[in-house]
Amino acid sequence: MKINGNEIRQGNVILHQDTLWVAVKTDHVKPGKGGAFAQIELKNIIDGRKLNERFRASEKVEKVRLEQHPYTYLYKDGDMFVFMNGETYEQINLTEELIGEKTAYLVDNMEVQLESYEGKPLGVTLPQYVTLEVAETEPVVKGQTAANSYKPATLSNGVRSSVPPFVGVGERLIINTEDGSYVKRAD
């Protein structure tokens, strides 16, 4: 689908220079002299390179729609992560580079969305929240519970996060997979 250069929004995937790019940041500029343009920070979906481009309203760009399919994470096999399509039972192996930092939040039997373009996998979208157990944290300091303060904790997946002072070792917490932040205690 072709769109005008000034219609590119954050999160849009476009075909530019024969490669797929995602718009990371957009800024619409109206200089004192000359026509307005959109200053777009692009990130290459395949190799992670960044690029700053200017698009005028008169320029047409190809907006790409990625295919999304539900998959279930099964297990890690060496440096590959194995996912299964719940409808066809087809299994697919993805590398850690393709998934990125989100690999730390993968839990067995987790439902994910596999994004692909023309049948080629490009990435995985995890659920917004995951339940993890606290593996290690500092003990509660008396008097610290009244203030809105956090203490460091290591979760069962090895990721460090900041948790409220009342959280102890062995407690199950709901963690945001986007930034690794504490959300609440799990029921």
Tab-separated table of N, CA and C in Angstrom, residues 3-9 28 37-38 40 55-61:
chain	number	residue	atom	x	y	z
A	3	ILE	N	1.699	5.143	0.595
A	3	ILE	CA	1.234	6.270	1.403
A	3	ILE	C	2.142	7.465	1.150
A	4	ASN	N	1.660	8.660	1.482
A	4	ASN	CA	2.480	9.868	1.351
A	4	ASN	C	3.562	9.861	2.426
A	5	GLY	N	4.671	10.514	2.149
A	5	GLY	CA	5.786	10.559	3.084
A	5	GLY	C	5.443	11.176	4.424
A	6	ASN	N	4.476	12.113	4.451
A	6	ASN	CA	4.121	12.752	5.715
A	6	ASN	C	3.120	11.927	6.527
A	7	GLU	N	2.686	10.769	6.016
A	7	GLU	CA	1.740	9.912	6.728
A	7	GLU	C	2.426	8.795	7.506
A	8	ILE	N	3.751	8.738	7.461
A	8	ILE	CA	4.486	7.701	8.189
A	8	ILE	C	4.375	7.980	9.680
A	9	ARG	N	3.983	6.976	10.432
A	9	ARG	CA	3.830	7.090	11.880
A	9	ARG	C	4.782	6.127	12.581
A	28	HIS	N	7.629	16.057	12.414
A	28	HIS	CA	7.191	16.853	11.271
A	28	HIS	C	7.774	18.254	11.402
A	37	PHE	N	8.347	18.838	5.736
A	37	PHE	CA	8.775	17.461	5.523
A	37	PHE	C	8.692	16.698	6.835
A	38	ALA	N	8.743	15.388	6.718
A	38	ALA	CA	8.746	14.516	7.895
A	38	ALA	C	10.157	13.971	8.067
A	40	ILE	N	12.218	11.243	9.695
A	40	ILE	CA	11.903	9.919	10.219
A	40	ILE	C	13.191	9.185	10.584
A	55	PHE	N	11.180	12.807	4.363
A	55	PHE	CA	10.161	12.483	3.378
A	55	PHE	C	9.234	13.675	3.220
A	56	ARG	N	9.030	14.103	1.991
A	56	ARG	CA	8.093	15.190	1.712
A	56	ARG	C	6.712	14.585	1.457
A	57	ALA	N	5.691	15.410	1.584
A	57	ALA	CA	4.314	14.945	1.393
A	57	ALA	C	4.091	14.413	-0.022
A	58	SER	N	4.829	14.954	-0.983
A	58	SER	CA	4.654	14.538	-2.379
A	58	SER	C	5.298	13.177	-2.673
A	59	GLU	N	6.208	12.715	-1.810
A	59	GLU	CA	6.867	11.429	-2.024
A	59	GLU	C	5.952	10.286	-1.598
A	60	LYS	N	5.976	9.212	-2.361
A	60	LYS	CA	5.195	8.019	-2.029
A	60	LYS	C	6.146	6.947	-1.501
A	61	VAL	N	5.724	6.284	-0.421
A	61	VAL	CA	6.504	5.173	0.129
A	61	VAL	C	5.582	3.962	0.263
